[in-house]
């Protein structure tokens, strides 16, 4: 093992040596004042002896990067050294950003309005021109792009279901970019295709499906995965849809819950089914689909002469983090012969936790599942799996056998040319970062991570119950990491519950959020939902977040909102 | 300018210093034999003095990476140094791969069958387990993943329309991964959203559309961009489709050419239109749609009481590289009031060349355009733009106004929350690498690159005409970089043209390709097309390719195929 590691290190020696030279030259060149002032903040504590020297020959070598342009990099002859130095500079900028991201004392963002970014800021311009910029400017552009962006890995960034910056996942994404290939054929992505098979099989196994019967594909996000579910469900029941279109089949009806993600409705619009043919089933106070309501809706639809054919149950709703009662829904789907899809984009990660996986009981009876490792599992964006229990369906539904890609007379097993399963042609490699993270964490590592997120949610829930300026949207222990609440400023605490208070409360969260963004200290989402006025939705999916960050958030909301 | 560059360098000093230490320690540790033998292949020519020393304290520090695991990286307290060293190791592996990629003497691939990769190879296993692997193994996994993959940037990789590895584009992708954000709202991706606007506007301007009238979006590949074109065309004519579905509208008919990409048919299947409602218009020998055939088809369809409503013309077909006569097609679309889409996924790059852009004359009359910068412009995968001449249409067609993302009471101009234009919810940041490359190359840099690809195609075409063992599929100067040809082995040259020769010729390309892959020396695509038996399709989109690589390809085909 040590021998293998050695060989990895050997590979990097030559590049390290050029860095040694670069650094030594730089030390000679720079005024000692600058260097020492910088190093005082580094881990070497300024104990560097710098003596003045006349610029050596190699000054030019360092300075070259500012004079040269893209054509001097590879593939230009002798472009190796400059390429290496340019990429090392880029990596330095990225490392500096990563360190700032994890340093809780930095801001989450430095907000500017669109017109400000468009007009340009302190030498940062987004404009494009006919002529090239020097490489030096490209480095500055990289630094500034990060500077004016949002640190989504910051311990106090809670704005979306995807947050955090996993270092191994990041390494995986850098490698994916370097490999720069496409998932349509085994021919050009052999390792990634095999990894996709391994990962999909693992996920199917965890869902509880038998080993060889299932299938799946990584797609560009949960919405597209949900679209796949409707697409294959429709094809399974009416294979003629592929050639004849909707005109050849009866009016089909989809069922989702009030709290489901909007993507199933969007899919219905895209697929030519129409959003009116999506029935929205009522939820209980906790955001869970009510099975008896579902059944009643199905019966109604049948009476109207339409064909109920598909239910999307949610395992982890976007706002409340609710789990629909999957076993009950599975019973109903069986009874009425409906396709059962489970949108576990957000909650799927809980399957990896022995403590919490019971919340998804019944998922093994689903016909298809959406599960986004880029959410609770912390995989860099994007990484979404669509899984389907019946093998061959994806291929039959989507294949067109393009001669220029899927030649039947290849020398290898062309079942590994998975491209014809997709609605895409070229498909980005989304699987490698997940595979690499799984190697580095093991299933147990994901479990530890996810259990910790749940503990943080529980901590926040308990804190909110004890603090007098906060009100919970529903009072129940969190099942996922979502916690929904209002902040009630002192001025509102005197007003009795009623329309006037509601009207004013509705404006509180947006105002606090606007101030939060202006100050850049933290970010959390808010929204109205059903008949509830604007409330904050807190979620945990960031490995960097600690209890102290939760405390900070609550105090920051009070600080920013107490005068409202 | 120099001052700004300095500040970038300052940032990297501390990380460089730790590398200096690492390298010096390593030099002390290793036997001089190993080091020198390695450096002899480097650019320092083995002139390194190594003296033996007893292992210093820091030996452990270097060795730690093999003992530690993921939880020791950031966000763990004091994880900064290990994180930095781990990522530097990863980058060393990537740099070594990049150098090998550009070194024409290496193999393009080291082929293994799927079952071999699944079973495991010399310590490389794709299996996942419950327990974590040490970081050392993760580095080995990275190295091996690249080792058994395909070098798509290799000067002799000609297999797909996307090839090459642009260094600035790569840097852009590394930064994108590090920023790890999502394109749905301005709130969390301010800089990238603004860059998307700038780039889309630039592309619209180059197409020849007025500045403010048009719209667009980056999508996950050309097939999805083409799907968008049918989707918005349908919505424009029948806005009720969104709510009522296909049942509410008449039978609509799409027109494509025999040589068009299969994605429009796939879109028809997905969108519920049905593939039978896609009429395939005849092409001339060169692969261009015949306008009179299109018109005749339209008239036929109208007679059948169906509604012709959309034509997809191709600017650069996948196999022949043909340009449909856009002006003629635009005239017909106007006459019959059809939506005109131009699929310029492959040929769009030619718009950047003053010498070649005339081949797309008429594109300015299109209602929508697909243009993939990840093809001819050499942007890393993936990067595909869908452009539409009418502003507001994408939004109206796809928006669902999800409350948890698109809050109307935000403090900034929410027109910049572009997520509701998409059929996705989360959307990968595909624009930054293109923006950065445009800064580094300028429009003129792309022009130079693309002109060179065309020159290489012309060179190949002329070579094929002079070599007796080759036959062109059609004898015309290349309009794009595609050149299609047969290799005729000596044994076939004696057989007169006819079914027997065709049957044997059909087997030649696959056999040569199989040998090519086994040997790993080069990769080129082949396919049958129409009534033509299997032929090679050569394309140029790799900046590393030179004339000598073209010569190599032809000689390699002869070497591998002469006994057939």
JSON list of N, CA and C in Angstrom, two decimals, chain B residues 37-63:
[
{"chain": "B", "resi": 37, "resn": "UNK", "atom": "N", "xyz": [16.10, 8.50, -10.80]},
{"chain": "B", "resi": 37, "resn": "UNK", "atom": "CA", "xyz": [15.52, 7.80, -11.95]},
{"chain": "B", "resi": 37, "resn": "UNK", "atom": "C", "xyz": [14.21, 8.46, -12.37]},
{"chain": "B", "resi": 38, "resn": "UNK", "atom": "N", "xyz": [13.51, 9.01, -11.39]},
{"chain": "B", "resi": 38, "resn": "UNK", "atom": "CA", "xyz": [12.27, 9.70, -11.75]},
{"chain": "B", "resi": 38, "resn": "UNK", "atom": "C", "xyz": [12.57, 11.03, -12.45]},
{"chain": "B", "resi": 39, "resn": "UNK", "atom": "N", "xyz": [13.51, 11.75, -11.87]},
{"chain": "B", "resi": 39, "resn": "UNK", "atom": "CA", "xyz": [13.76, 13.09, -12.39]},
{"chain": "B", "resi": 39, "resn": "UNK", "atom": "C", "xyz": [14.40, 13.07, -13.76]},
{"chain": "B", "resi": 40, "resn": "UNK", "atom": "N", "xyz": [15.06, 11.97, -14.09]},
{"chain": "B", "resi": 40, "resn": "UNK", "atom": "CA", "xyz": [15.67, 11.89, -15.42]},
{"chain": "B", "resi": 40, "resn": "UNK", "atom": "C", "xyz": [14.63, 12.08, -16.51]},
{"chain": "B", "resi": 41, "resn": "UNK", "atom": "N", "xyz": [13.41, 11.70, -16.20]},
{"chain": "B", "resi": 41, "resn": "UNK", "atom": "CA", "xyz": [12.36, 11.88, -17.20]},
{"chain": "B", "resi": 41, "resn": "UNK", "atom": "C", "xyz": [11.71, 13.26, -17.09]},
{"chain": "B", "resi": 42, "resn": "UNK", "atom": "N", "xyz": [12.07, 13.98, -16.05]},
{"chain": "B", "resi": 42, "resn": "UNK", "atom": "CA", "xyz": [11.50, 15.32, -15.86]},
{"chain": "B", "resi": 42, "resn": "UNK", "atom": "C", "xyz": [12.37, 16.35, -16.58]},
{"chain": "B", "resi": 43, "resn": "UNK", "atom": "N", "xyz": [12.03, 17.61, -16.32]},
{"chain": "B", "resi": 43, "resn": "UNK", "atom": "CA", "xyz": [12.77, 18.64, -17.05]},
{"chain": "B", "resi": 43, "resn": "UNK", "atom": "C", "xyz": [14.01, 19.10, -16.30]},
{"chain": "B", "resi": 44, "resn": "UNK", "atom": "N", "xyz": [14.30, 18.50, -15.12]},
{"chain": "B", "resi": 44, "resn": "UNK", "atom": "CA", "xyz": [15.49, 18.90, -14.38]},
{"chain": "B", "resi": 44, "resn": "UNK", "atom": "C", "xyz": [16.69, 18.00, -14.65]},
{"chain": "B", "resi": 45, "resn": "UNK", "atom": "N", "xyz": [16.48, 17.03, -15.53]},
{"chain": "B", "resi": 45, "resn": "UNK", "atom": "CA", "xyz": [17.57, 16.18, -15.99]},
{"chain": "B", "resi": 45, "resn": "UNK", "atom": "C", "xyz": [18.42, 15.54, -14.91]},
{"chain": "B", "resi": 46, "resn": "UNK", "atom": "N", "xyz": [17.81, 15.21, -13.84]},
{"chain": "B", "resi": 46, "resn": "UNK", "atom": "CA", "xyz": [18.50, 14.42, -12.81]},
{"chain": "B", "resi": 46, "resn": "UNK", "atom": "C", "xyz": [19.61, 15.14, -12.07]},
{"chain": "B", "resi": 47, "resn": "UNK", "atom": "N", "xyz": [19.73, 16.43, -12.27]},
{"chain": "B", "resi": 47, "resn": "UNK", "atom": "CA", "xyz": [20.81, 17.16, -11.59]},
{"chain": "B", "resi": 47, "resn": "UNK", "atom": "C", "xyz": [20.37, 17.57, -10.19]},
{"chain": "B", "resi": 48, "resn": "UNK", "atom": "N", "xyz": [20.08, 16.58, -9.37]},
{"chain": "B", "resi": 48, "resn": "UNK", "atom": "CA", "xyz": [19.63, 16.88, -8.01]},
{"chain": "B", "resi": 48, "resn": "UNK", "atom": "C", "xyz": [20.56, 16.20, -7.02]},
{"chain": "B", "resi": 49, "resn": "UNK", "atom": "N", "xyz": [21.07, 16.97, -6.09]},
{"chain": "B", "resi": 49, "resn": "UNK", "atom": "CA", "xyz": [21.95, 16.39, -5.08]},
{"chain": "B", "resi": 49, "resn": "UNK", "atom": "C", "xyz": [21.11, 15.88, -3.92]},
{"chain": "B", "resi": 50, "resn": "UNK", "atom": "N", "xyz": [21.17, 14.60, -3.65]},
{"chain": "B", "resi": 50, "resn": "UNK", "atom": "CA", "xyz": [20.40, 14.06, -2.54]},
{"chain": "B", "resi": 50, "resn": "UNK", "atom": "C", "xyz": [21.35, 13.48, -1.52]},
{"chain": "B", "resi": 51, "resn": "UNK", "atom": "N", "xyz": [21.25, 13.93, -0.29]},
{"chain": "B", "resi": 51, "resn": "UNK", "atom": "CA", "xyz": [22.08, 13.27, 0.71]},
{"chain": "B", "resi": 51, "resn": "UNK", "atom": "C", "xyz": [21.20, 12.55, 1.73]},
{"chain": "B", "resi": 52, "resn": "UNK", "atom": "N", "xyz": [21.72, 11.45, 2.20]},
{"chain": "B", "resi": 52, "resn": "UNK", "atom": "CA", "xyz": [20.98, 10.64, 3.17]},
{"chain": "B", "resi": 52, "resn": "UNK", "atom": "C", "xyz": [20.85, 11.39, 4.49]},
{"chain": "B", "resi": 53, "resn": "UNK", "atom": "N", "xyz": [19.77, 11.19, 5.17]},
{"chain": "B", "resi": 53, "resn": "UNK", "atom": "CA", "xyz": [19.58, 11.80, 6.48]},
{"chain": "B", "resi": 53, "resn": "UNK", "atom": "C", "xyz": [18.68, 10.90, 7.31]},
{"chain": "B", "resi": 54, "resn": "UNK", "atom": "N", "xyz": [18.78, 11.02, 8.62]},
{"chain": "B", "resi": 54, "resn": "UNK", "atom": "CA", "xyz": [17.89, 10.21, 9.45]},
{"chain": "B", "resi": 54, "resn": "UNK", "atom": "C", "xyz": [16.48, 10.81, 9.35]},
{"chain": "B", "resi": 55, "resn": "UNK", "atom": "N", "xyz": [15.44, 9.95, 9.37]},
{"chain": "B", "resi": 55, "resn": "UNK", "atom": "CA", "xyz": [14.08, 10.46, 9.18]},
{"chain": "B", "resi": 55, "resn": "UNK", "atom": "C", "xyz": [13.76, 11.57, 10.18]},
{"chain": "B", "resi": 56, "resn": "UNK", "atom": "N", "xyz": [13.42, 12.76, 9.69]},
{"chain": "B", "resi": 56, "resn": "UNK", "atom": "CA", "xyz": [13.07, 13.87, 10.58]},
{"chain": "B", "resi": 56, "resn": "UNK", "atom": "C", "xyz": [11.64, 13.68, 11.11]},
{"chain": "B", "resi": 57, "resn": "UNK", "atom": "N", "xyz": [11.31, 14.47, 12.08]},
{"chain": "B", "resi": 57, "resn": "UNK", "atom": "CA", "xyz": [9.96, 14.44, 12.65]},
{"chain": "B", "resi": 57, "resn": "UNK", "atom": "C", "xyz": [8.86, 14.47, 11.59]},
{"chain": "B", "resi": 58, "resn": "UNK", "atom": "N", "xyz": [9.10, 15.33, 10.61]},
{"chain": "B", "resi": 58, "resn": "UNK", "atom": "CA", "xyz": [8.03, 15.59, 9.66]},
{"chain": "B", "resi": 58, "resn": "UNK", "atom": "C", "xyz": [7.75, 14.40, 8.75]},
{"chain": "B", "resi": 59, "resn": "UNK", "atom": "N", "xyz": [8.58, 13.38, 8.85]},
{"chain": "B", "resi": 59, "resn": "UNK", "atom": "CA", "xyz": [8.30, 12.17, 8.10]},
{"chain": "B", "resi": 59, "resn": "UNK", "atom": "C", "xyz": [6.87, 11.73, 8.37]},
{"chain": "B", "resi": 60, "resn": "UNK", "atom": "N", "xyz": [6.54, 11.78, 9.64]},
{"chain": "B", "resi": 60, "resn": "UNK", "atom": "CA", "xyz": [5.20, 11.36, 10.05]},
{"chain": "B", "resi": 60, "resn": "UNK", "atom": "C", "xyz": [4.13, 12.24, 9.39]},
{"chain": "B", "resi": 61, "resn": "UNK", "atom": "N", "xyz": [4.47, 13.50, 9.31]},
{"chain": "B", "resi": 61, "resn": "UNK", "atom": "CA", "xyz": [3.51, 14.43, 8.72]},
{"chain": "B", "resi": 61, "resn": "UNK", "atom": "C", "xyz": [3.20, 14.03, 7.28]},
{"chain": "B", "resi": 62, "resn": "UNK", "atom": "N", "xyz": [4.23, 13.62, 6.53]},
{"chain": "B", "resi": 62, "resn": "UNK", "atom": "CA", "xyz": [3.97, 13.22, 5.16]},
{"chain": "B", "resi": 62, "resn": "UNK", "atom": "C", "xyz": [3.20, 11.90, 5.12]},
{"chain": "B", "resi": 63, "resn": "UNK", "atom": "N", "xyz": [3.63, 11.00, 5.97]},
{"chain": "B", "resi": 63, "resn": "UNK", "atom": "CA", "xyz": [3.06, 9.67, 5.97]},
{"chain": "B", "resi": 63, "resn": "UNK", "atom": "C", "xyz": [1.61, 9.65, 6.46]}
]
